[in-house]
PDB file of C-alpha atoms in Angstrom:
ATOM      1  CA  MET A  81     -33.763 -48.930  32.728  1.00 37.00           C
ATOM      2  CA  LYS A  82     -33.305 -51.966  30.564  1.00 38.00           C
ATOM      3  CA  ARG A  83     -30.733 -53.810  31.794  1.00 41.00           C
ATOM      4  CA  GLY A  84     -28.806 -57.088  30.178  1.00 38.00           C
ATOM      5  CA  SER A  85     -25.430 -58.983  30.342  1.00 36.00           C
ATOM      6  CA  SER A  86     -24.264 -56.249  27.150  1.00 38.00           C
ATOM      7  CA  THR A  87     -24.378 -53.453  29.787  1.00 37.00           C
ATOM      8  CA  PHE A  88     -23.012 -54.793  33.080  1.00 36.00           C
ATOM      9  CA  LEU A  89     -19.964 -55.372  30.954  1.00 36.00           C
ATOM     10  CA  THR A  90     -20.032 -52.167  29.957  1.00 37.00           C
ATOM     11  CA  PHE A  91     -19.593 -50.921  33.066  1.00 38.00           C
ATOM     12  CA  PHE A  92     -17.220 -53.481  34.057  1.00 37.00           C
ATOM     13  CA  LEU A  93     -15.052 -52.730  31.212  1.00 37.00           C
ATOM     14  CA  LEU A  94     -15.391 -49.029  32.353  1.00 37.00           C
ATOM     15  CA  LEU A  95     -14.623 -49.985  35.707  1.00 37.00           C
ATOM     16  CA  VAL A  96     -11.245 -51.000  33.931  1.00 34.00           C
ATOM     17  CA  SER A  97     -12.907 -54.762  34.427  1.00 34.00           C
ATOM     18  CA  ALA A  98     -10.796 -57.216  33.499  1.00 31.00           C
ATOM     19  CA  LEU A  99     -10.143 -57.876  37.067  1.00 34.00           C
ATOM     20  CA  PHE A 100      -8.768 -61.217  36.846  1.00 32.00           C
ATOM     21  CA  VAL A 101      -9.857 -61.245  40.407  1.00 31.00           C
ATOM     22  CA  ALA A 102      -8.511 -62.444  43.276  1.00 30.00           C
ATOM     23  CA  CYS A 103      -7.587 -61.752  47.335  1.00 31.00           C
ATOM     24  CA  GLY A 104      -6.955 -63.693  50.149  1.00 33.00           C
ATOM     25  CA  GLY A 105      -7.101 -62.974  54.606  1.00 37.00           C
ATOM     26  CA  ASP A 106      -9.726 -64.514  56.639  1.00 39.00           C
ATOM     27  CA  LYS A 107     -13.326 -62.845  57.129  1.00 40.00           C
ATOM     28  CA  LYS A 108     -12.442 -60.828  60.494  1.00 40.00           C
ATOM     29  CA  GLU A 109     -15.082 -58.637  62.071  1.00 40.00           C
ATOM     30  CA  ALA A 110     -12.098 -56.612  63.135  1.00 40.00           C
ATOM     31  CA  LYS A 111     -12.531 -52.350  63.152  1.00 42.00           C
ATOM     32  CA  ALA A 112     -12.321 -50.552  59.393  1.00 42.00           C
ATOM     33  CA  PRO A 113      -9.542 -48.820  59.190  1.00 41.00           C
ATOM     34  CA  ALA A 114      -9.257 -45.295  60.248  1.00 42.00           C
ATOM     35  CA  ALA A 115     -10.517 -43.119  56.968  1.00 42.00           C
ATOM     36  CA  ASP A 116     -11.815 -39.094  56.479  1.00 44.00           C
ATOM     37  CA  ASN A 117     -15.462 -39.393  56.521  1.00 46.00           C
ATOM     38  CA  GLY A 118     -16.529 -37.408  53.887  1.00 66.00           C
ATOM     39  CA  MET A 119     -16.451 -36.227  50.516  1.00 79.00           C
ATOM     40  CA  ASP A 120     -13.017 -37.421  49.746  1.00 87.00           C
ATOM     41  CA  ASP A 121     -13.765 -41.228  50.593  1.00 94.00           C
ATOM     42  CA  ALA A 122     -14.795 -43.328  48.389  1.00 95.00           C
ATOM     43  CA  LEU A 123     -15.964 -46.127  50.824  1.00 96.00           C
ATOM     44  CA  ALA A 124     -18.251 -43.073  52.524  1.00 96.00           C
ATOM     45  CA  LEU A 125     -20.225 -42.324  49.453  1.00 97.00           C
ATOM     46  CA  LEU A 126     -21.298 -45.802  48.626  1.00 97.00           C
ATOM     47  CA  PRO A 127     -24.449 -47.347  50.505  1.00 95.00           C
ATOM     48  CA  GLY A 128     -24.609 -50.308  52.664  1.00 93.00           C
ATOM     49  CA  ASN A 129     -25.877 -53.170  51.858  1.00 91.00           C
ATOM     50  CA  ALA A 130     -23.456 -53.617  49.268  1.00 93.00           C
ATOM     51  CA  ILE A 131     -23.214 -57.641  47.956  1.00 91.00           C
ATOM     52  CA  ALA A 132     -19.992 -56.748  46.380  1.00 93.00           C
ATOM     53  CA  VAL A 133     -17.353 -54.012  46.869  1.00 96.00           C
ATOM     54  CA  GLY A 134     -13.838 -53.583  45.160  1.00 94.00           C
ATOM     55  CA  THR A 135     -11.208 -51.234  43.657  1.00 93.00           C
ATOM     56  CA  VAL A 136      -8.888 -51.139  40.984  1.00 90.00           C
ATOM     57  CA  ASP A 137      -5.765 -49.054  40.819  1.00 91.00           C
ATOM     58  CA  ALA A 138      -6.362 -48.322  37.190  1.00 89.00           C
ATOM     59  CA  ARG A 139      -2.440 -46.750  36.838  1.00 88.00           C
ATOM     60  CA  ALA A 140      -0.997 -50.144  37.961  1.00 83.00           C
ATOM     61  CA  PHE A 141      -3.281 -52.041  35.165  1.00 82.00           C
ATOM     62  CA  PHE A 142      -2.896 -49.337  32.244  1.00 84.00           C
ATOM     63  CA  GLY A 143       1.045 -48.969  33.222  1.00 79.00           C
ATOM     64  CA  SER A 144       1.912 -52.469  33.019  1.00 74.00           C
ATOM     65  CA  GLU A 145       4.931 -52.588  30.549  1.00 68.00           C
ATOM     66  CA  SER A 146       3.643 -56.274  29.737  1.00 67.00           C
ATOM     67  CA  PHE A 147       0.045 -55.892  28.740  1.00 70.00           C
ATOM     68  CA  GLY A 148      -0.875 -52.238  29.410  1.00 75.00           C
ATOM     69  CA  SER A 149      -1.083 -51.428  26.164  1.00 77.00           C
ATOM     70  CA  GLU A 150      -3.810 -54.585  25.109  1.00 75.00           C
ATOM     71  CA  LEU A 151      -5.629 -53.163  28.539  1.00 78.00           C
ATOM     72  CA  ALA A 152      -5.744 -49.592  26.895  1.00 79.00           C
ATOM     73  CA  LYS A 153      -7.289 -51.070  23.411  1.00 76.00           C
ATOM     74  CA  LEU A 154      -9.768 -53.791  24.802  1.00 73.00           C
ATOM     75  CA  VAL A 155     -10.884 -50.575  27.287  1.00 78.00           C
ATOM     76  CA  GLU A 156     -11.209 -48.236  24.701  1.00 76.00           C
ATOM     77  CA  LYS A 157     -13.321 -50.072  22.429  1.00 72.00           C
ATOM     78  CA  TYR A 158     -16.196 -51.303  24.912  1.00 69.00           C
ATOM     79  CA  VAL A 159     -16.045 -47.286  26.774  1.00 78.00           C
ATOM     80  CA  PRO A 160     -19.203 -45.725  24.466  1.00 73.00           C
ATOM     81  CA  MET A 161     -17.795 -42.040  25.525  1.00 76.00           C
ATOM     82  CA  GLY A 162     -14.369 -40.819  23.670  1.00 80.00           C
ATOM     83  CA  GLN A 163     -12.439 -38.130  23.102  1.00 82.00           C
ATOM     84  CA  GLU A 164     -15.508 -36.485  21.640  1.00 83.00           C
ATOM     85  CA  ALA A 165     -16.383 -35.341  25.021  1.00 84.00           C
ATOM     86  CA  GLY A 166     -12.607 -35.005  26.362  1.00 87.00           C
ATOM     87  CA  PHE A 167     -12.636 -37.984  27.582  1.00 88.00           C
ATOM     88  CA  GLN A 168      -9.883 -41.345  27.891  1.00 85.00           C
ATOM     89  CA  ALA A 169     -10.422 -43.961  30.114  1.00 85.00           C
ATOM     90  CA  SER A 170      -6.517 -45.364  29.784  1.00 85.00           C
ATOM     91  CA  ARG A 171      -5.473 -41.728  29.870  1.00 89.00           C
ATOM     92  CA  ASP A 172      -7.720 -40.367  32.769  1.00 91.00           C
ATOM     93  CA  VAL A 173      -8.896 -42.739  35.083  1.00 91.00           C
ATOM     94  CA  ASP A 174      -6.423 -43.152  38.491  1.00 92.00           C
ATOM     95  CA  ARG A 175      -8.222 -45.433  40.467  1.00 93.00           C
ATOM     96  CA  ILE A 176     -12.193 -46.848  40.983  1.00 93.00           C
ATOM     97  CA  THR A 177     -14.400 -48.055  43.809  1.00 95.00           C
ATOM     98  CA  TRP A 178     -17.441 -49.612  43.187  1.00 94.00           C
ATOM     99  CA  ALA A 179     -20.323 -51.101  44.989  1.00 95.00           C
ATOM    100  CA  SER A 180     -23.120 -53.754  43.859  1.00 92.00           C
ATOM    101  CA  TYR A 181     -26.385 -53.955  44.857  1.00 90.00           C
ATOM    102  CA  SER A 182     -30.160 -55.643  44.115  1.00 81.00           C
ATOM    103  CA  TYR A 183     -32.808 -52.713  44.081  1.00 71.00           C
ATOM    104  CA  GLN A 184     -34.072 -53.266  40.936  1.00 68.00           C
ATOM    105  CA  GLY A 185     -32.531 -56.067  39.659  1.00 71.00           C
ATOM    106  CA  ILE A 186     -28.623 -55.622  40.146  1.00 80.00           C
ATOM    107  CA  ASP A 187     -27.607 -52.041  40.319  1.00 88.00           C
ATOM    108  CA  ALA A 188     -24.082 -50.650  40.460  1.00 92.00           C
ATOM    109  CA  ALA A 189     -22.201 -47.621  41.813  1.00 95.00           C
ATOM    110  CA  ALA A 190     -18.739 -46.737  41.242  1.00 94.00           C
ATOM    111  CA  ILE A 191     -16.351 -43.608  42.306  1.00 96.00           C
ATOM    112  CA  VAL A 192     -14.101 -42.880  39.640  1.00 94.00           C
ATOM    113  CA  ILE A 193     -10.926 -40.682  40.240  1.00 95.00           C
ATOM    114  CA  GLY A 194      -9.419 -39.428  37.630  1.00 94.00           C
ATOM    115  CA  ARG A 195      -9.722 -36.060  35.333  1.00 94.00           C
ATOM    116  CA  PHE A 196     -12.689 -34.914  33.717  1.00 93.00           C
ATOM    117  CA  ASP A 197     -13.342 -32.187  31.043  1.00 92.00           C
ATOM    118  CA  GLU A 198     -16.997 -31.066  32.318  1.00 91.00           C
ATOM    119  CA  ALA A 199     -17.344 -28.074  29.549  1.00 92.00           C
ATOM    120  CA  LYS A 200     -17.386 -30.721  27.083  1.00 91.00           C
ATOM    121  CA  ILE A 201     -19.309 -33.382  28.567  1.00 90.00           C
ATOM    122  CA  LYS A 202     -21.910 -30.391  28.605  1.00 90.00           C
ATOM    123  CA  GLU A 203     -21.510 -29.446  24.886  1.00 89.00           C
ATOM    124  CA  VAL A 204     -21.492 -33.301  24.272  1.00 87.00           C
ATOM    125  CA  ALA A 205     -24.746 -33.589  25.906  1.00 87.00           C
ATOM    126  CA  LEU A 206     -26.421 -29.793  25.351  1.00 88.00           C
ATOM    127  CA  LYS A 207     -25.419 -30.447  20.824  1.00 84.00           C
ATOM    128  CA  GLN A 208     -25.601 -34.220  20.982  1.00 84.00           C
ATOM    129  CA  THR A 209     -23.236 -34.862  19.124  1.00 78.00           C
ATOM    130  CA  PRO A 210     -23.462 -38.541  18.541  1.00 77.00           C
ATOM    131  CA  THR A 211     -20.509 -39.883  20.853  1.00 77.00           C
ATOM    132  CA  LYS A 212     -18.327 -42.823  19.751  1.00 74.00           C
ATOM    133  CA  SER A 213     -20.749 -45.851  20.359  1.00 73.00           C
ATOM    134  CA  GLY A 214     -22.736 -43.738  17.841  1.00 74.00           C
ATOM    135  CA  GLY A 215     -25.153 -42.954  21.204  1.00 77.00           C
ATOM    136  CA  MET A 216     -26.574 -39.796  22.129  1.00 83.00           C
ATOM    137  CA  LEU A 217     -25.326 -38.638  25.954  1.00 86.00           C
ATOM    138  CA  VAL A 218     -28.716 -37.204  27.487  1.00 88.00           C
ATOM    139  CA  ALA A 219     -28.475 -34.892  29.957  1.00 91.00           C
ATOM    140  CA  SER A 220     -31.211 -35.096  33.366  1.00 93.00           C
ATOM    141  CA  GLN A 221     -31.491 -33.709  37.106  1.00 94.00           C
ATOM    142  CA  TYR A 222     -30.988 -35.344  40.449  1.00 95.00           C
ATOM    143  CA  ALA A 223     -30.553 -34.002  43.330  1.00 94.00           C
ATOM    144  CA  GLY A 224     -29.991 -30.823  42.172  1.00 93.00           C
ATOM    145  CA  ARG A 225     -26.669 -32.229  39.944  1.00 94.00           C
ATOM    146  CA  ASP A 226     -26.154 -33.253  36.188  1.00 94.00           C
ATOM    147  CA  VAL A 227     -26.629 -36.996  35.539  1.00 94.00           C
ATOM    148  CA  TYR A 228     -25.685 -37.963  31.690  1.00 92.00           C
ATOM    149  CA  THR A 229     -26.606 -41.311  30.258  1.00 89.00           C
ATOM    150  CA  ILE A 230     -25.731 -43.107  27.727  1.00 83.00           C
ATOM    151  CA  ASN A 231     -26.662 -46.602  26.567  1.00 72.00           C
ATOM    152  CA  ASN A 232     -28.205 -47.363  29.818  1.00 73.00           C
ATOM    153  CA  MET A 233     -25.737 -46.904  31.782  1.00 84.00           C
ATOM    154  CA  GLY A 234     -24.921 -43.052  33.552  1.00 90.00           C
ATOM    155  CA  PHE A 235     -22.638 -41.017  35.497  1.00 93.00           C
ATOM    156  CA  THR A 236     -22.453 -37.407  36.952  1.00 94.00           C
ATOM    157  CA  LEU A 237     -19.265 -35.183  38.337  1.00 95.00           C
ATOM    158  CA  LEU A 238     -19.037 -33.850  41.739  1.00 95.00           C
ATOM    159  CA  SER A 239     -16.042 -32.183  40.506  1.00 94.00           C
ATOM    160  CA  SER A 240     -12.697 -31.792  37.535  1.00 94.00           C
ATOM    161  CA  THR A 241     -11.636 -35.201  39.922  1.00 95.00           C
ATOM    162  CA  LYS A 242     -14.390 -36.990  41.313  1.00 95.00           C
ATOM    163  CA  ALA A 243     -16.921 -39.179  39.326  1.00 94.00           C
ATOM    164  CA  ILE A 244     -20.143 -41.132  40.313  1.00 95.00           C
ATOM    165  CA  ALA A 245     -20.507 -43.798  37.216  1.00 93.00           C
ATOM    166  CA  GLY A 246     -23.224 -46.783  37.550  1.00 92.00           C
ATOM    167  CA  THR A 247     -26.832 -47.514  36.297  1.00 91.00           C
ATOM    168  CA  GLU A 248     -29.210 -45.096  37.470  1.00 91.00           C
ATOM    169  CA  SER A 249     -30.683 -46.450  40.915  1.00 91.00           C
ATOM    170  CA  GLY A 250     -26.936 -46.696  41.968  1.00 93.00           C
ATOM    171  CA  ILE A 251     -25.993 -42.960  41.059  1.00 95.00           C
ATOM    172  CA  ARG A 252     -29.469 -41.687  42.933  1.00 95.00           C
ATOM    173  CA  ARG A 253     -28.664 -43.871  46.185  1.00 95.00           C
ATOM    174  CA  VAL A 254     -25.138 -41.760  46.209  1.00 97.00           C
ATOM    175  CA  LEU A 255     -26.234 -38.670  45.368  1.00 97.00           C
ATOM    176  CA  GLU A 256     -29.214 -39.295  48.125  1.00 96.00           C
ATOM    177  CA  ARG A 257     -26.733 -39.588  50.575  1.00 95.00           C
ATOM    178  CA  ILE A 258     -24.677 -36.864  49.383  1.00 96.00           C
ATOM    179  CA  LYS A 259     -27.559 -34.581  49.629  1.00 95.00           C
ATOM    180  CA  ASP A 260     -29.131 -35.785  53.414  1.00 95.00           C
ATOM    181  CA  GLY A 261     -25.407 -35.466  54.968  1.00 94.00           C
ATOM    182  CA  ARG A 262     -25.123 -39.432  55.263  1.00 93.00           C
ATOM    183  CA  VAL A 263     -22.035 -39.990  53.882  1.00 95.00           C
ATOM    184  CA  LYS A 264     -20.136 -42.190  56.177  1.00 95.00           C
ATOM    185  CA  ARG A 265     -18.934 -46.015  55.845  1.00 95.00           C
ATOM    186  CA  ASP A 266     -21.347 -48.168  55.902  1.00 96.00           C
ATOM    187  CA  ILE A 267     -19.726 -51.243  54.358  1.00 95.00           C
ATOM    188  CA  ALA A 268     -19.213 -54.431  57.003  1.00 94.00           C
ATOM    189  CA  PRO A 269     -15.585 -53.802  57.894  1.00 95.00           C
ATOM    190  CA  TRP A 270     -14.721 -57.053  57.545  1.00 95.00           C
ATOM    191  CA  MET A 271     -15.373 -55.550  53.747  1.00 96.00           C
ATOM    192  CA  ILE A 272     -13.166 -52.425  53.556  1.00 96.00           C
ATOM    193  CA  GLU A 273     -10.291 -53.953  55.195  1.00 96.00           C
ATOM    194  CA  THR A 274     -10.221 -56.320  52.351  1.00 95.00           C
ATOM    195  CA  VAL A 275      -9.888 -53.169  49.737  1.00 94.00           C
ATOM    196  CA  GLU A 276      -7.630 -51.302  51.548  1.00 95.00           C
ATOM    197  CA  THR A 277      -5.457 -53.921  51.243  1.00 93.00           C
ATOM    198  CA  PRO A 278      -2.167 -52.468  51.245  1.00 90.00           C
ATOM    199  CA  GLY A 279      -0.040 -52.421  47.771  1.00 85.00           C
ATOM    200  CA  ALA A 280      -3.537 -54.657  45.909  1.00 89.00           C
ATOM    201  CA  ALA A 281      -3.422 -53.185  42.824  1.00 89.00           C
ATOM    202  CA  GLY A 282      -7.583 -54.728  42.779  1.00 91.00           C
ATOM    203  CA  ALA A 283      -9.297 -56.310  45.406  1.00 94.00           C
ATOM    204  CA  VAL A 284     -12.842 -57.942  45.760  1.00 95.00           C
ATOM    205  CA  ALA A 285     -15.398 -58.343  48.436  1.00 96.00           C
ATOM    206  CA  GLY A 286     -19.043 -60.468  48.333  1.00 93.00           C
ATOM    207  CA  ASP A 287     -20.922 -60.904  50.748  1.00 93.00           C
ATOM    208  CA  PHE A 288     -23.963 -63.237  50.033  1.00 89.00           C
ATOM    209  CA  ALA A 289     -24.609 -64.117  53.377  1.00 88.00           C
ATOM    210  CA  THR A 290     -26.970 -61.229  54.554  1.00 85.00           C
ATOM    211  CA  GLN A 291     -27.251 -60.192  50.617  1.00 75.00           C
ATOM    212  CA  PRO A 292     -28.169 -63.587  48.612  1.00 71.00           C
ATOM    213  CA  MET A 293     -26.824 -63.145  44.839  1.00 68.00           C
ATOM    214  CA  PRO A 294     -29.828 -62.353  42.771  1.00 63.00           C
ATOM    215  CA  ALA A 295     -31.266 -64.801  40.913  1.00 67.00           C
ATOM    216  CA  GLU A 296     -30.790 -63.876  37.727  1.00 66.00           C
ATOM    217  CA  ALA A 297     -26.650 -63.805  38.162  1.00 64.00           C
ATOM    218  CA  LEU A 298     -26.386 -66.811  39.780  1.00 64.00           C
ATOM    219  CA  ARG A 299     -28.769 -68.267  36.535  1.00 65.00           C
ATOM    220  CA  GLN A 300     -26.197 -66.497  34.176  1.00 66.00           C
ATOM    221  CA  ILE A 301     -22.825 -68.486  36.594  1.00 67.00           C
ATOM    222  CA  PRO A 302     -23.874 -72.105  36.672  1.00 66.00           C
ATOM    223  CA  VAL A 303     -21.075 -73.213  38.911  1.00 73.00           C
ATOM    224  CA  PRO A 304     -21.501 -75.674  41.675  1.00 77.00           C
ATOM    225  CA  PHE A 305     -18.985 -73.909  43.917  1.00 82.00           C
ATOM    226  CA  ILE A 306     -20.512 -70.530  43.608  1.00 83.00           C
ATOM    227  CA  GLN A 307     -24.479 -71.381  43.960  1.00 80.00           C
ATOM    228  CA  SER A 308     -23.602 -71.930  47.642  1.00 86.00           C
ATOM    229  CA  MET A 309     -20.622 -69.581  48.616  1.00 91.00           C
ATOM    230  CA  LYS A 310     -21.859 -67.117  51.447  1.00 93.00           C
ATOM    231  CA  ALA A 311     -18.735 -65.031  51.049  1.00 95.00           C
ATOM    232  CA  VAL A 312     -15.378 -64.128  48.796  1.00 94.00           C
ATOM    233  CA  ARG A 313     -12.215 -62.093  49.146  1.00 95.00           C
ATOM    234  CA  VAL A 314     -10.270 -61.836  46.472  1.00 92.00           C
ATOM    235  CA  LEU A 315      -6.912 -60.178  46.209  1.00 93.00           C
ATOM    236  CA  LEU A 316      -4.945 -59.041  43.105  1.00 90.00           C
ATOM    237  CA  SER A 317      -1.234 -58.227  42.911  1.00 87.00           C
ATOM    238  CA  PHE A 318       1.911 -57.717  40.326  1.00 81.00           C
ATOM    239  CA  LYS A 319       4.665 -59.736  40.309  1.00 78.00           C
ATOM    240  CA  GLU A 320       6.674 -62.764  38.612  1.00 71.00           C
ATOM    241  CA  PRO A 321       6.301 -64.457  35.892  1.00 68.00           C
ATOM    242  CA  GLY A 322       2.307 -61.363  36.246  1.00 74.00           C
ATOM    243  CA  LEU A 323      -0.356 -61.747  37.687  1.00 80.00           C
ATOM    244  CA  GLN A 324      -0.455 -63.408  41.266  1.00 86.00           C
ATOM    245  CA  ILE A 325      -4.067 -63.826  42.337  1.00 88.00           C
ATOM    246  CA  ALA A 326      -5.591 -65.498  45.424  1.00 91.00           C
ATOM    247  CA  GLY A 327      -8.863 -65.925  46.865  1.00 93.00           C
ATOM    248  CA  SER A 328     -10.823 -67.309  50.063  1.00 95.00           C
ATOM    249  CA  LEU A 329     -14.618 -68.319  49.932  1.00 95.00           C
ATOM    250  CA  THR A 330     -16.412 -69.814  52.669  1.00 96.00           C
ATOM    251  CA  TYR A 331     -19.446 -71.630  53.028  1.00 95.00           C
ATOM    252  CA  PRO A 332     -21.945 -72.400  55.589  1.00 94.00           C
ATOM    253  CA  ASP A 333     -19.854 -74.962  56.783  1.00 95.00           C
ATOM    254  CA  GLU A 334     -16.452 -77.579  57.100  1.00 96.00           C
ATOM    255  CA  GLN A 335     -18.677 -80.191  54.201  1.00 95.00           C
ATOM    256  CA  GLY A 336     -19.524 -77.642  52.286  1.00 94.00           C
ATOM    257  CA  ALA A 337     -16.332 -75.853  51.761  1.00 95.00           C
ATOM    258  CA  GLY A 338     -14.712 -79.487  51.275  1.00 95.00           C
ATOM    259  CA  THR A 339     -17.272 -80.360  48.654  1.00 94.00           C
ATOM    260  CA  ALA A 340     -16.217 -77.130  47.118  1.00 93.00           C
ATOM    261  CA  SER A 341     -12.791 -77.332  47.068  1.00 94.00           C
ATOM    262  CA  GLU A 342     -12.546 -80.329  44.519  1.00 93.00           C
ATOM    263  CA  HIS A 343     -15.112 -78.171  42.427  1.00 91.00           C
ATOM    264  CA  VAL A 344     -12.354 -75.864  42.408  1.00 91.00           C
ATOM    265  CA  LYS A 345      -9.871 -78.680  41.629  1.00 90.00           C
ATOM    266  CA  GLN A 346     -11.829 -80.281  38.845  1.00 88.00           C
ATOM    267  CA  VAL A 347     -12.519 -76.168  37.425  1.00 84.00           C
ATOM    268  CA  ALA A 348      -8.245 -76.027  38.272  1.00 82.00           C
ATOM    269  CA  LYS A 349      -7.643 -79.354  36.190  1.00 81.00           C
ATOM    270  CA  GLN A 350     -10.040 -77.670  32.785  1.00 78.00           C
ATOM    271  CA  ALA A 351      -8.490 -75.121  32.867  1.00 73.00           C
ATOM    272  CA  GLN A 352      -5.115 -76.571  31.956  1.00 72.00           C
ATOM    273  CA  TRP A 353      -6.807 -76.743  27.954  1.00 68.00           C
ATOM    274  CA  LEU A 354      -6.305 -72.785  27.982  1.00 67.00           C
ATOM    275  CA  ALA A 355      -2.804 -73.343  26.923  1.00 65.00           C
ATOM    276  CA  LEU A 356      -3.963 -74.546  23.387  1.00 61.00           C
ATOM    277  CA  ILE A 357      -5.006 -71.046  23.131  1.00 61.00           C
ATOM    278  CA  GLY A 358      -1.389 -68.896  24.907  1.00 64.00           C
ATOM    279  CA  VAL A 359      -3.156 -68.868  28.188  1.00 68.00           C
ATOM    280  CA  LYS A 360      -1.463 -70.925  31.041  1.00 74.00           C
ATOM    281  CA  VAL A 361      -2.269 -71.049  34.277  1.00 79.00           C
ATOM    282  CA  GLN A 362      -0.156 -72.232  36.473  1.00 81.00           C
ATOM    283  CA  ASN A 363       1.253 -72.861  40.328  1.00 85.00           C
ATOM    284  CA  VAL A 364      -2.342 -73.591  41.009  1.00 89.00           C
ATOM    285  CA  ASP A 365      -2.745 -74.208  45.369  1.00 93.00           C
ATOM    286  CA  VAL A 366      -7.077 -75.024  46.560  1.00 94.00           C
ATOM    287  CA  LYS A 367      -7.115 -76.018  49.873  1.00 95.00           C
ATOM    288  CA  ALA A 368      -9.934 -76.140  52.703  1.00 95.00           C
ATOM    289  CA  GLU A 369      -9.770 -74.692  55.784  1.00 95.00           C
ATOM    290  CA  LYS A 370     -12.672 -75.280  58.134  1.00 95.00           C
ATOM    291  CA  GLN A 371     -15.177 -73.374  56.250  1.00 96.00           C
ATOM    292  CA  ASP A 372     -12.957 -71.586  53.673  1.00 96.00           C
ATOM    293  CA  VAL A 373     -11.618 -72.643  50.530  1.00 96.00           C
ATOM    294  CA  GLN A 374      -8.518 -71.175  50.073  1.00 96.00           C
ATOM    295  CA  VAL A 375      -7.173 -70.702  46.221  1.00 94.00           C
ATOM    296  CA  LYS A 376      -3.927 -69.221  44.998  1.00 92.00           C
ATOM    297  CA  LEU A 377      -2.765 -69.049  41.544  1.00 88.00           C
ATOM    298  CA  GLU A 378      -0.458 -67.310  38.556  1.00 85.00           C
ATOM    299  CA  GLY A 379      -0.803 -66.109  35.123  1.00 79.00           C
ATOM    300  CA  ASP A 380       2.114 -65.024  33.083  1.00 74.00           C
ATOM    301  CA  ASP A 381       2.586 -61.533  30.572  1.00 70.00           C
ATOM    302  CA  GLN A 382       1.947 -63.850  28.191  1.00 71.00           C
ATOM    303  CA  SER A 383      -0.753 -65.222  29.260  1.00 69.00           C
ATOM    304  CA  LEU A 384      -2.907 -61.598  30.201  1.00 70.00           C
ATOM    305  CA  ARG A 385      -2.070 -60.922  26.880  1.00 70.00           C
ATOM    306  CA  GLN A 386      -3.203 -63.114  24.926  1.00 68.00           C
ATOM    307  CA  VAL A 387      -6.388 -62.876  26.982  1.00 69.00           C
ATOM    308  CA  LEU A 388      -7.367 -58.985  26.373  1.00 68.00           C
ATOM    309  CA  ALA A 389      -6.471 -59.532  22.742  1.00 67.00           C
ATOM    310  CA  SER A 390      -9.214 -62.880  22.457  1.00 67.00           C
ATOM    311  CA  ALA A 391     -11.145 -61.253  24.477  1.00 63.00           C
ATOM    312  CA  PRO A 392     -13.142 -59.180  21.438  1.00 61.00           C
ATOM    313  CA  GLY A 393     -13.689 -62.500  19.703  1.00 61.00           C
ATOM    314  CA  TRP A 394     -15.467 -64.065  22.860  1.00 55.00           C
ATOM    315  CA  LEU A 395     -17.595 -60.913  23.488  1.00 52.00           C
ATOM    316  CA  GLY A 396     -19.097 -61.323  19.882  1.00 52.00           C
ATOM    317  CA  GLN A 397     -16.868 -58.329  18.427  1.00 53.00           C
TER     318      GLN A 397
END
């Protein structure tokens, strides 16, 4: 399956993308919070050995009085399937829990909680009705389930309220776990602890020590403080004046963290130029603590609306 930056852009927008991510806290090898290790546990469905794991409370994002409508417009623009299949992302998606892997390049799988009209989806695939993107929804079988693909991405329904979405390899790994009875939490406990932070509208945990970042991704993100990063923890929450972001970046040693913190500060200073286009990043705090770089910043509602309104232009649309 061909993969490109546009493919993954679509995927993360489907995951309510615009996770202007962030998160904090120390990396702890604590025991993961107890959960029902069954089909209702998204983190048990996802395979272990993840490069990154995250979650998005879609209802919190779309329900924002200040920028929810702008986010809905952006997501609906890029999600390839729409009303022809009885689907509207801003209306029908509640939460997405996802993970990225390095199976064949960069792969991803997500457990999407929401509402799905299986009858309409099957009808679109059977009748080869063009989707709103112009592409065709193609149905195939894997592990006893219907898998639908469109524009190099795919999904399969576990029920009318739960779907698996992502790349073909990512979806297959989840289906294999279900078929083989291996549904249990295999993701690192500290990553689960980050993703399950109470009250977070979005969270991300990345492990680049045991799962090195793919060379393809490194080429696309030529930023010094990312190149040597071993782990990242990110939380996002809605607080006055808008969006509050805090992040913890981990490096091999204290010297590496000190160097990285200076690079992050330089990037923060350059971000001040964003004010010229109406994007204001404020209350930026960057400091090195042993092997970690702690980052906190805020963005107001007006800036978030401006970012979302400008996104299609940045993406060449």
